[in-house]
mmCIF file of C-alpha atoms in Angstrom:
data_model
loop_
_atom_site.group_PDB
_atom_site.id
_atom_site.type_symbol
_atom_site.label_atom_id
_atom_site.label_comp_id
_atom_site.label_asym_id
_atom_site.label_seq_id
_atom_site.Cartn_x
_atom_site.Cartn_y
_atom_site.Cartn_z
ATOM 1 C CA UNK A 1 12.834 25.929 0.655
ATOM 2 C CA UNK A 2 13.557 22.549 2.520
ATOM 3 C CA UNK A 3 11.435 20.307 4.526
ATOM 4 C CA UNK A 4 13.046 17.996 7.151
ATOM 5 C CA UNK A 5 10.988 14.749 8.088
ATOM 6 C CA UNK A 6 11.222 12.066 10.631
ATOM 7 C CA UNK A 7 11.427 8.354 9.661
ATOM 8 C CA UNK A 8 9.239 8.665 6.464
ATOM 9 C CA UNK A 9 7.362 4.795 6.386
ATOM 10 C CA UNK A 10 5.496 3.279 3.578
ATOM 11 C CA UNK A 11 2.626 1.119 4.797
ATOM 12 C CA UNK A 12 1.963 -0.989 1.723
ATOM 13 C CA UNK A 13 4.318 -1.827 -0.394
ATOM 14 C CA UNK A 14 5.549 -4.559 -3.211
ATOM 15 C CA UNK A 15 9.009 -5.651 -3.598
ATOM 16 C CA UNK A 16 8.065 -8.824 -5.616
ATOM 17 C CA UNK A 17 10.338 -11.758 -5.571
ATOM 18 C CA UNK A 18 13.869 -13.072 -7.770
ATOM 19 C CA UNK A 19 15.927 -10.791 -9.927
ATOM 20 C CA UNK A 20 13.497 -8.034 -10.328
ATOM 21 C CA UNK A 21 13.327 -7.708 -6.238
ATOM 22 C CA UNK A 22 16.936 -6.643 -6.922
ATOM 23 C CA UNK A 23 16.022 -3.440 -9.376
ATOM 24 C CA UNK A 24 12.732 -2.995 -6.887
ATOM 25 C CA UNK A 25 14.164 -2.808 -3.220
ATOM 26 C CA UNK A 26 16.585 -0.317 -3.338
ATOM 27 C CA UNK A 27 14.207 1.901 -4.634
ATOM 28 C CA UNK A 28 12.487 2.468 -1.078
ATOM 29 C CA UNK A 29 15.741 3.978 0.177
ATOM 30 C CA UNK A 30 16.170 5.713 -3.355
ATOM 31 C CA UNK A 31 12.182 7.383 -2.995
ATOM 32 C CA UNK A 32 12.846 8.556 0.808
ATOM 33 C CA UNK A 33 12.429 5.706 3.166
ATOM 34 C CA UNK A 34 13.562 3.575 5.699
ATOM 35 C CA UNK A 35 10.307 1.807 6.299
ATOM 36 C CA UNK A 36 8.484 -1.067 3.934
ATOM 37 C CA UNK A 37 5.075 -2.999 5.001
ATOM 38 C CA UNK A 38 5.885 -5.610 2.546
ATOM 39 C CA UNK A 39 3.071 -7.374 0.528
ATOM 40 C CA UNK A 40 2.659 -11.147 0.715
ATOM 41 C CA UNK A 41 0.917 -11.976 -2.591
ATOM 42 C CA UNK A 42 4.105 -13.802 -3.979
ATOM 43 C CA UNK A 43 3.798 -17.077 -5.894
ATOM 44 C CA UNK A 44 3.064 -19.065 -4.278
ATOM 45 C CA UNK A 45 2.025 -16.453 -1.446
ATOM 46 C CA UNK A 46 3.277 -15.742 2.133
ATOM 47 C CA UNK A 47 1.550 -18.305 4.234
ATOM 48 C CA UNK A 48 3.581 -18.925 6.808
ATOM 49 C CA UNK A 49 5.994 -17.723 9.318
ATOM 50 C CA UNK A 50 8.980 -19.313 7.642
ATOM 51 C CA UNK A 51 8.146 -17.859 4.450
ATOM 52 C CA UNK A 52 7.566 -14.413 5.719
ATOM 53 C CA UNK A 53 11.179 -14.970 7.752
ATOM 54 C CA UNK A 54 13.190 -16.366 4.653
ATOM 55 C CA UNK A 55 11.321 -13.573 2.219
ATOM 56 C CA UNK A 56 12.411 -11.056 4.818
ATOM 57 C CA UNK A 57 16.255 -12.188 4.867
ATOM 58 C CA UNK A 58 16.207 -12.052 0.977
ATOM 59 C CA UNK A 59 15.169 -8.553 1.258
ATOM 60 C CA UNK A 60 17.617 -7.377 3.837
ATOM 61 C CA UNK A 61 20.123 -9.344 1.638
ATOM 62 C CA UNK A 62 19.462 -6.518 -1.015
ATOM 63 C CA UNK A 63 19.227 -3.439 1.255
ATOM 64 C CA UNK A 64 20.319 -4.184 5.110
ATOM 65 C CA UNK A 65 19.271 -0.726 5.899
ATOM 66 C CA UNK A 66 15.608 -0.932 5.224
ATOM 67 C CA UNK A 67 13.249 -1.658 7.948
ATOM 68 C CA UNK A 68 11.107 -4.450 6.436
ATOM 69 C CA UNK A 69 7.944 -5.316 8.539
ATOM 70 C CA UNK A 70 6.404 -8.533 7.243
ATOM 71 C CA UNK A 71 2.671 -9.687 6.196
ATOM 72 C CA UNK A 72 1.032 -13.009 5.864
ATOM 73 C CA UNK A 73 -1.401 -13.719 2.933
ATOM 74 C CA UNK A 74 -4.934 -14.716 4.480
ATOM 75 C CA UNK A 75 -5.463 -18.275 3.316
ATOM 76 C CA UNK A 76 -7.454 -21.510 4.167
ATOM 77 C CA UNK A 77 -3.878 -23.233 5.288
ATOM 78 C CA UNK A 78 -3.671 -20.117 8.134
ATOM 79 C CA UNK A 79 -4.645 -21.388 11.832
ATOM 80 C CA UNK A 80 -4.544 -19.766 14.931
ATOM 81 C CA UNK A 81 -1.616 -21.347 16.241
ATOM 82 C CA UNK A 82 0.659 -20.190 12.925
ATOM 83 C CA UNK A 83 -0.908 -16.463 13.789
ATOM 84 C CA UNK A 84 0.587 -16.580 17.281
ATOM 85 C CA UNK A 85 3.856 -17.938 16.185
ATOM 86 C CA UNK A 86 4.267 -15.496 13.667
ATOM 87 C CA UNK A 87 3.209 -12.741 16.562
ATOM 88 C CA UNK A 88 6.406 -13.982 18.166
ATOM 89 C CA UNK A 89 8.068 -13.833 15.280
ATOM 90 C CA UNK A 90 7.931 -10.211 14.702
ATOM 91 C CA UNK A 91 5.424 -10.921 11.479
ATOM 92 C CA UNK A 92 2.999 -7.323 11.730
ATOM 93 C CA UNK A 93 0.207 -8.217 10.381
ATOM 94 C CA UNK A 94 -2.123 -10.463 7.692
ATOM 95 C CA UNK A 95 -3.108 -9.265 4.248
ATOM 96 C CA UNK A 96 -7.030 -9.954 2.930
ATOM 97 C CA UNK A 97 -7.454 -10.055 -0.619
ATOM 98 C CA UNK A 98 -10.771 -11.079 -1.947
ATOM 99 C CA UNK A 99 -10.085 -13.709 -4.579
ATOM 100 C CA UNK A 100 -9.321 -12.496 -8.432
ATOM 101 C CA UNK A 101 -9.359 -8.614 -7.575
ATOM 102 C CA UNK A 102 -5.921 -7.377 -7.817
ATOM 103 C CA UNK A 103 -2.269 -9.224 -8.873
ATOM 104 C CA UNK A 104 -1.561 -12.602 -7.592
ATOM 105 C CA UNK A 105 -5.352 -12.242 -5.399
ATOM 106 C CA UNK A 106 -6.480 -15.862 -7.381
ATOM 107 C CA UNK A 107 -6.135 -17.554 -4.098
ATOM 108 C CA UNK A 108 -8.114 -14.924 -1.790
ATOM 109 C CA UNK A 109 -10.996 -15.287 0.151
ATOM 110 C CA UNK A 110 -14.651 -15.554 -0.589
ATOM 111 C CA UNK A 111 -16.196 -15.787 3.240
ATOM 112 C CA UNK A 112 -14.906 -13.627 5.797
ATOM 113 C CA UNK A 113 -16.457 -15.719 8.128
ATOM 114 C CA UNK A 114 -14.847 -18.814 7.736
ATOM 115 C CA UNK A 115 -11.691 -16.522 8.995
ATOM 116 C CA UNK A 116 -13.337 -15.626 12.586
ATOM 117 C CA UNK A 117 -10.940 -18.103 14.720
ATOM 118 C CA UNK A 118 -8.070 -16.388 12.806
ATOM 119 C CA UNK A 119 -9.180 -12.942 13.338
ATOM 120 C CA UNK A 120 -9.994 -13.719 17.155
ATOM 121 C CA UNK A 121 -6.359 -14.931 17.356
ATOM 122 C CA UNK A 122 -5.100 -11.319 15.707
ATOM 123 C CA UNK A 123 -7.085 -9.526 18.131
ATOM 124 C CA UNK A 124 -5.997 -11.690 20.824
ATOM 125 C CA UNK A 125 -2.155 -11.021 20.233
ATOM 126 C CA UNK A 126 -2.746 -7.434 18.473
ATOM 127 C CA UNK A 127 -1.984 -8.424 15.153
ATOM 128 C CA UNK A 128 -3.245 -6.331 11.960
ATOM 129 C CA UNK A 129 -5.666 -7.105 9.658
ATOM 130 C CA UNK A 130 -5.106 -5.408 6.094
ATOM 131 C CA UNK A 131 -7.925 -5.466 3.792
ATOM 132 C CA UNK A 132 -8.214 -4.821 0.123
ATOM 133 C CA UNK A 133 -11.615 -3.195 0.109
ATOM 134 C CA UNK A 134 -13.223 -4.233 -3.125
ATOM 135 C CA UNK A 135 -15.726 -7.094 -3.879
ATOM 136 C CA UNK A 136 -15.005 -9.023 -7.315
ATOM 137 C CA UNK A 137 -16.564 -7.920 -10.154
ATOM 138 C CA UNK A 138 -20.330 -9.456 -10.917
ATOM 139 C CA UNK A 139 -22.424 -8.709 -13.446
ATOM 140 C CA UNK A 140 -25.538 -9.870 -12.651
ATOM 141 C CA UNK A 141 -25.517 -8.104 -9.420
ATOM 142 C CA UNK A 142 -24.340 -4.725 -11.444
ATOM 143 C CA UNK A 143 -20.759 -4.726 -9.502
ATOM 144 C CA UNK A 144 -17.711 -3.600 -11.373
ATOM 145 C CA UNK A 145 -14.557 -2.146 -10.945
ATOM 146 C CA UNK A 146 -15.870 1.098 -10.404
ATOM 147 C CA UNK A 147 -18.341 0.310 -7.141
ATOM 148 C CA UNK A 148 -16.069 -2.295 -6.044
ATOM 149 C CA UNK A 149 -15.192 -0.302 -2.847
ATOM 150 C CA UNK A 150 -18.377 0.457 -1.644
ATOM 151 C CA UNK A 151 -20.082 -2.744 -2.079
ATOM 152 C CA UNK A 152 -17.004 -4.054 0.052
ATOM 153 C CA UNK A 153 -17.850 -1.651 2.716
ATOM 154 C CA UNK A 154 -20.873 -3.836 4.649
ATOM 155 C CA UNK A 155 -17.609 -6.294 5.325
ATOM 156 C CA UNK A 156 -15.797 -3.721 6.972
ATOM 157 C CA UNK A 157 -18.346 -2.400 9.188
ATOM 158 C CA UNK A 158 -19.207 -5.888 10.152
ATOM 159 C CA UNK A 159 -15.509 -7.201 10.978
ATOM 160 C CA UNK A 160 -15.029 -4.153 12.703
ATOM 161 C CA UNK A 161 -18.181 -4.808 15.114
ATOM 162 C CA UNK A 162 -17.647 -8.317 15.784
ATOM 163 C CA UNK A 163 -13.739 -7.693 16.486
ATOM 164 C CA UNK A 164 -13.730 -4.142 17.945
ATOM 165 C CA UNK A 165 -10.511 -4.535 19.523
ATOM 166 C CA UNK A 166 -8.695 -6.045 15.975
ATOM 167 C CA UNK A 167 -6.698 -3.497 14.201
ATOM 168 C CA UNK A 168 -7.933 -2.948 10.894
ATOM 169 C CA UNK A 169 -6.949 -1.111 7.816
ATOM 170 C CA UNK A 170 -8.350 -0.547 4.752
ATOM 171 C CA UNK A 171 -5.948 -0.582 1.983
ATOM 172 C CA UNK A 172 -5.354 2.126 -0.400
ATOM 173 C CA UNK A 173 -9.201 3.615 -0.445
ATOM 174 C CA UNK A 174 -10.242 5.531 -3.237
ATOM 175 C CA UNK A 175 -13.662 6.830 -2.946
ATOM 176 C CA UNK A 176 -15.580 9.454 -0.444
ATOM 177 C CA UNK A 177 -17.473 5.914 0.918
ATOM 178 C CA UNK A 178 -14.196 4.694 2.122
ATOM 179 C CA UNK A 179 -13.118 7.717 3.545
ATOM 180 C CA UNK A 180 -16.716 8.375 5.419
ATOM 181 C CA UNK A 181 -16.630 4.677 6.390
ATOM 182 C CA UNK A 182 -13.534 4.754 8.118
ATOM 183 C CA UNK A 183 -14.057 8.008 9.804
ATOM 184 C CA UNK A 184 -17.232 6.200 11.337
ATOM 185 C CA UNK A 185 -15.758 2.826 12.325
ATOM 186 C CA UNK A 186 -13.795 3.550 16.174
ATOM 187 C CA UNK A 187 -9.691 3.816 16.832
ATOM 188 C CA UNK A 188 -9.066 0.616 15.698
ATOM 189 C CA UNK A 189 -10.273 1.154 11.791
ATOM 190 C CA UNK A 190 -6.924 3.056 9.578
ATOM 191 C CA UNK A 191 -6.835 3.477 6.182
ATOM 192 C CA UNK A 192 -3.711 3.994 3.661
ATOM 193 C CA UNK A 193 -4.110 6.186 0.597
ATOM 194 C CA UNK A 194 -1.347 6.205 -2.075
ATOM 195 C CA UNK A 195 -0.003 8.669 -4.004
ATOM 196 C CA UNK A 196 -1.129 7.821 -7.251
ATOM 197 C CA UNK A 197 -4.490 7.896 -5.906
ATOM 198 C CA UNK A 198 -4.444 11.914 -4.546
ATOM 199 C CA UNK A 199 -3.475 12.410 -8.387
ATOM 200 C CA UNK A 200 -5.059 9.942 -10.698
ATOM 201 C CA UNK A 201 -8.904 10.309 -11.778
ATOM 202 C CA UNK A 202 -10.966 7.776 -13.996
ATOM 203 C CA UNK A 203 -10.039 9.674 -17.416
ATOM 204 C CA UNK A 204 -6.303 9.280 -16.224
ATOM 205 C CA UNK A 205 -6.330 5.427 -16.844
ATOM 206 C CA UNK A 206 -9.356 4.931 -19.305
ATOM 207 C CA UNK A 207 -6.937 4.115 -22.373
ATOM 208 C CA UNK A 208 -3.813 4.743 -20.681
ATOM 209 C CA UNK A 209 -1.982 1.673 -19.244
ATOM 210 C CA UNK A 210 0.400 3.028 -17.083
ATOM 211 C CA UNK A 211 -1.842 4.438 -14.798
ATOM 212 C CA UNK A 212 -4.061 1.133 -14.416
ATOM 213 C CA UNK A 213 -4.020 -0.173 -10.919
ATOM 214 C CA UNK A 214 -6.468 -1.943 -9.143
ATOM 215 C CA UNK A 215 -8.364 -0.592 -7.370
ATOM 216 C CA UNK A 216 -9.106 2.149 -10.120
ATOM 217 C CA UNK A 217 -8.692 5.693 -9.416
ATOM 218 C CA UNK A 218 -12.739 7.174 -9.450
ATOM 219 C CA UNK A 219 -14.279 10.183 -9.797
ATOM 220 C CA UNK A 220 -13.006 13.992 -9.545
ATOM 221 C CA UNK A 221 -15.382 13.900 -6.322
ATOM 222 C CA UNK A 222 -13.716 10.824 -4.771
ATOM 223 C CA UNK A 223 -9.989 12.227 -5.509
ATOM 224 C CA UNK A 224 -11.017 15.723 -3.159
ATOM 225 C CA UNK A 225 -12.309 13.244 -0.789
ATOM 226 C CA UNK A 226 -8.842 11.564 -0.146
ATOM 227 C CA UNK A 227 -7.187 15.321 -0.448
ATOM 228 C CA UNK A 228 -9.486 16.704 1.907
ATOM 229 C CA UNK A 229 -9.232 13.941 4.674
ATOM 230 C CA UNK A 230 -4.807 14.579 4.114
ATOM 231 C CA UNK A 231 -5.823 18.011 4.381
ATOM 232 C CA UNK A 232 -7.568 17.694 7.603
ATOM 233 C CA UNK A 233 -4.784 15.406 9.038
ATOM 234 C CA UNK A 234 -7.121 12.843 10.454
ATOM 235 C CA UNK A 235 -4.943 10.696 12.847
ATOM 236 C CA UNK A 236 -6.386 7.619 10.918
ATOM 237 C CA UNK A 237 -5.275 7.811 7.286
ATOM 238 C CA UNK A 238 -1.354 7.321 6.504
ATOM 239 C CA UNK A 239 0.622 6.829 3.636
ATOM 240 C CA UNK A 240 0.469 3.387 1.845
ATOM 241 C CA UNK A 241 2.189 3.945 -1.576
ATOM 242 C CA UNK A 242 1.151 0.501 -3.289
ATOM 243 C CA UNK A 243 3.630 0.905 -5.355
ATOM 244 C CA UNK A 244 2.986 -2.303 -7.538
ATOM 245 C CA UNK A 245 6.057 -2.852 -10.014
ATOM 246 C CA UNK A 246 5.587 -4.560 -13.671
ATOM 247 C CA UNK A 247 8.327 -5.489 -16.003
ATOM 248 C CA UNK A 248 6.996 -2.833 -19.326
ATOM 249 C CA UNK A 249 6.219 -5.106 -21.584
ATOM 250 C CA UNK A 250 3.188 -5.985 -19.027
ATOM 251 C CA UNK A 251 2.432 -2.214 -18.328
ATOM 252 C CA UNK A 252 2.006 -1.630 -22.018
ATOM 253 C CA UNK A 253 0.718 -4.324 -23.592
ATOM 254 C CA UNK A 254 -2.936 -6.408 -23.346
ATOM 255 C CA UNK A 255 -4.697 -8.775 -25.733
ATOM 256 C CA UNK A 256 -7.978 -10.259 -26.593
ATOM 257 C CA UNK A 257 -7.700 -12.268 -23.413
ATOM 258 C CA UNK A 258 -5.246 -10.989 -21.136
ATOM 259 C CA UNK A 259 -5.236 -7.204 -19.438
ATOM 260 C CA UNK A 260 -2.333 -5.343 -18.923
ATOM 261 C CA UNK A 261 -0.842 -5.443 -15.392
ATOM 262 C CA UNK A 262 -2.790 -3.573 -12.990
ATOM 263 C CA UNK A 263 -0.275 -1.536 -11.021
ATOM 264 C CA UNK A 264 1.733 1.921 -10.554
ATOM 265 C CA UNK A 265 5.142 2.059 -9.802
ATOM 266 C CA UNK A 266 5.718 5.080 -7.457
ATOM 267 C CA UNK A 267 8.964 4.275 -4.919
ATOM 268 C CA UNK A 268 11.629 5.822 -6.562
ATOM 269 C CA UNK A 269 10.322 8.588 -6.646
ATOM 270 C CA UNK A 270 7.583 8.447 -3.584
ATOM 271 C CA UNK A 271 8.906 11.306 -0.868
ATOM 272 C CA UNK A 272 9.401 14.155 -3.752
ATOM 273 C CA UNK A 273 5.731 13.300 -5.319
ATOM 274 C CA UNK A 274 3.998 13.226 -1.687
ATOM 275 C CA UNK A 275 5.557 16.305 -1.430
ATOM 276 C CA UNK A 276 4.360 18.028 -4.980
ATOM 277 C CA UNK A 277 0.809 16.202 -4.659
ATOM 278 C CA UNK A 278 0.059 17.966 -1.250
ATOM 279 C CA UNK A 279 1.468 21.020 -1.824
ATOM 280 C CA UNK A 280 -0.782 21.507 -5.371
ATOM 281 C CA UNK A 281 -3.693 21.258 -2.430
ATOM 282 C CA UNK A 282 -2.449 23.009 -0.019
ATOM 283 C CA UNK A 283 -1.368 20.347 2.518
ATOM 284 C CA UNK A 284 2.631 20.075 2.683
ATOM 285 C CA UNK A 285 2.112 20.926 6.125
ATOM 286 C CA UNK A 286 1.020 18.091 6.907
ATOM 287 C CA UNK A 287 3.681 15.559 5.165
ATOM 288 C CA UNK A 288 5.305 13.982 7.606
ATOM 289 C CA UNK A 289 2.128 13.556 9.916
ATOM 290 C CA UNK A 290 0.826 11.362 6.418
ATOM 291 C CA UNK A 291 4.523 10.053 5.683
ATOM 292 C CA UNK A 292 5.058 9.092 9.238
ATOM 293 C CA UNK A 293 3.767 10.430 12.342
ATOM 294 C CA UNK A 294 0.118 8.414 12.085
ATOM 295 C CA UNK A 295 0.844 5.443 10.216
ATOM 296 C CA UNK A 296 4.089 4.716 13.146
ATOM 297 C CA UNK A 297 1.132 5.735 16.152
ATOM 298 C CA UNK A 298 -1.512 2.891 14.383
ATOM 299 C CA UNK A 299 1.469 0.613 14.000
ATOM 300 C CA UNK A 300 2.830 1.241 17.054
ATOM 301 C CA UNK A 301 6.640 1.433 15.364
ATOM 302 C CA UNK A 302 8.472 4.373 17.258
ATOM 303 C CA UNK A 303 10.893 6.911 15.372
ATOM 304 C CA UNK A 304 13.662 5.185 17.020
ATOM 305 C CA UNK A 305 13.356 1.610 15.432
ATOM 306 C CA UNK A 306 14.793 3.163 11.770
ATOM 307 C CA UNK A 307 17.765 1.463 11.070
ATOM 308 C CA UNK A 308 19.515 4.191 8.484
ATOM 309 C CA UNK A 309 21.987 6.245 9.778
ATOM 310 C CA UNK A 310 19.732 9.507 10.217
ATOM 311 C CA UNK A 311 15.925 9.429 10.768
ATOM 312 C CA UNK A 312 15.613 12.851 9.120
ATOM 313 C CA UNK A 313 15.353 13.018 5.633
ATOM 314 C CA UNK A 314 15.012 16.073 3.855
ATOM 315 C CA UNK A 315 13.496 17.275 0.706
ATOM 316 C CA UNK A 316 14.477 20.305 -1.050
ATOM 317 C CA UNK A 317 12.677 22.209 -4.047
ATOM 318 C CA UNK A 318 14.870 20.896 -6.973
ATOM 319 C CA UNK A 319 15.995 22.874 -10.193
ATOM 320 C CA UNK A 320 13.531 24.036 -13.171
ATOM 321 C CA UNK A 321 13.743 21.334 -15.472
ATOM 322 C CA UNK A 322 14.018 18.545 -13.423
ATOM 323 C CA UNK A 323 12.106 15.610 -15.027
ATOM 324 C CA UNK A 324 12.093 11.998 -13.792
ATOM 325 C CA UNK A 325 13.919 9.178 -15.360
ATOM 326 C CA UNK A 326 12.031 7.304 -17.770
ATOM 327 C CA UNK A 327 13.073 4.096 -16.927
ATOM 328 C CA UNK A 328 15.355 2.098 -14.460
ATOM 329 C CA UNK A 329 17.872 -1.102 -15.851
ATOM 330 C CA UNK A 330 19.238 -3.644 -13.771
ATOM 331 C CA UNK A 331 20.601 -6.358 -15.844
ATOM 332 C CA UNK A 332 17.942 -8.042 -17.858
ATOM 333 C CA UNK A 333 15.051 -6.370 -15.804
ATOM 334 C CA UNK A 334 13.635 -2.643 -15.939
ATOM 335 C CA UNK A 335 11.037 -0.681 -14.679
ATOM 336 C CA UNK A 336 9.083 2.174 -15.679
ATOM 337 C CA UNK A 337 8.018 4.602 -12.916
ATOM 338 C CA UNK A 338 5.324 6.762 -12.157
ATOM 339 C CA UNK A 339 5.234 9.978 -13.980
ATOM 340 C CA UNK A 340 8.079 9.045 -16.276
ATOM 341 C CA UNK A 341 9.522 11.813 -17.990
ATOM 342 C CA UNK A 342 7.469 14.032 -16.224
ATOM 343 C CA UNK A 343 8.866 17.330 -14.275
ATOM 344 C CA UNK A 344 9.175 17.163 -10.426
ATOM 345 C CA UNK A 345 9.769 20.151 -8.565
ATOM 346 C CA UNK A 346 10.928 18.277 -5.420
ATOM 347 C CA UNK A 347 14.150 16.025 -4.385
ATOM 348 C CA UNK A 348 16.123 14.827 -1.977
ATOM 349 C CA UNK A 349 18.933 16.631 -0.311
ATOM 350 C CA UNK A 350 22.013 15.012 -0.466
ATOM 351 C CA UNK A 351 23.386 13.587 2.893
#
């Protein structure tokens, strides 16, 4: 059995920065795609349009045949005037991360509203707003990692009614709130949900590092949620792997006072999973509307913009046995990926 699909595009994605960019970027073409929303939490982070511009050469540098669209970080330094230069630019759209949530988030926000003459600027040029949908943790008012998402939820609902015409999209949801929340909010409110998510569960990462991300996978309940909606083949939820790289030693390791890295590192091997994750639910059908089709209508990026040679890639079922590597050397770096060692009953076909 094969499966051909068009221009496969991964809406949220992290190539990081220096010699371990080298080892990461490839991998998007390597996984099954010609398409990267790159991530701008970088240190320092992607503030401006020269940054995004000179991070995007450095990329192309490593793989010229990758479609890189570029983000800005959302920041107190942003102003109007940068968002419409980086609107002319080519720059896609501006990443929210609420401050201390996730990796490199410990210069994100804390008031959406100080960021209304930005926002009125993206919806004035029509550029995208991503938002990491969780609140930080507080425990004196009972929030955790764990009801992060829908305590952020009130701040969606609001941007989305005081910017109706903004593009929005709610980054890599992992609860039935988020899915029910963006299913309410009107054609301008997306949502990505990641593979790891349509697999992972809360028992998956309680004492198991490699499956730690942020935000946490939830309950059983929450996982059918996300299955159901790719199931459906709501126009409004698209693939956004997150795939969030960390050198092992990171992955593996925490102490008294630091945490491992939160993140799970799914490109290499991104098309092939997609494909065994929906078809163990009973949506392969609907791959390449997820791995394409509706993220390229929100984003408004036609078939025809991929730059490799073929816009078709196809998967095939691949031979008993077949197990994914268990970790990938460049140099001094390497990288452990997502189900490491692990069987995989799809590939890609050789072109």
């Amino acid at each position: 059995m094969s499966i051909s699909i068009n221009s496969p595009a991964d809406f949220h994605v992290h190539l990081r920065q220096g010699p371990i960019s080298e080892l990461i970027t490839p991998h998007v073409r390597k996984g099954g795609f010609g398409l990267a929303y790159v991530m701008p939490n970088l240190k320092p982070p992607i503030t401006t349009t020269e940054q995004a511009l000179k991070y995007k050469t450095e990329l192309e540098k490593i793989d010229p045949n990758v479609e890189y669209l570029m983000t800005l970080y959302l920041s107190p330094e942003l102003s109007p005037e940068e968002i419409r230069k980086a609107k002319k630019a080519g720059i896609v759209g501006v990443k929210s991360y609420p401050r201390g949530v996730t990796t490199n988030s410990d210069g994100g926000i804390e008031s959406y509203e100080f960021y209304y003459p930005i926002f009125e600027a993206m919806q004035e040029v029509d550029m995208v707003l991503n938002l990491h949908g969780e609140v930080p943790s507080d425990p004196n008012a009972n929030i955790h990692v764990l009801n992060a998402e829908p305590t952020f939820l009130p701040h969606l609902f609001k941007l989305h009614a005081a910017f109706p015409k903004l593009r929005i999209v709610l980054e890599h949801a992992t609860t039935r709130a988020a899915v029910e929340a963006v299913k309410q909010c009107g054609p301008t409110v997306a949502c990505t949900i990641t593979a790891h998510h349509l697999s992972l569960t809360v028992d998956d990462w309680a004492g198991q590092s490699w499956n730690f991300c942020k935000p946490v996978a939830k309950y059983p309940d929450d996982r059918q949620a996300l299955r159901d909606i790719v199931k459906e083949g709501h126009p409004r939820f698209f693939l956004g792997s997150d795939s969030a790289p960390h050198p092992p030693h990171t992955k593996s390791t925490s102490t008294p006072t630091h945490a491992c890295a939160a993140g799970v590192y799914t490109s290499p091997i991104l098309l092939p999973l997609v494909a065994q994750l929906l078809e163990s639910f009973g949506a392969l059908e609907n791959i390449g509307l997820f791995v394409s089709d509706h993220g390229r209508k929100f984003y408004k990026i036609p078939i025809e913009n991929q730059k490799v040679g073929t816009s078709v890639v196809c998967l095939t079922r691949a031979p008993a046995g077949s197990i994914v590597d268990e970790k990938y050397v460049s140099g001094n770096e390497s990288l452990v990926p997502f189900w490491a060692g692990k069987e995989i009953g799809w590939k890609i076909a050789e072109q």
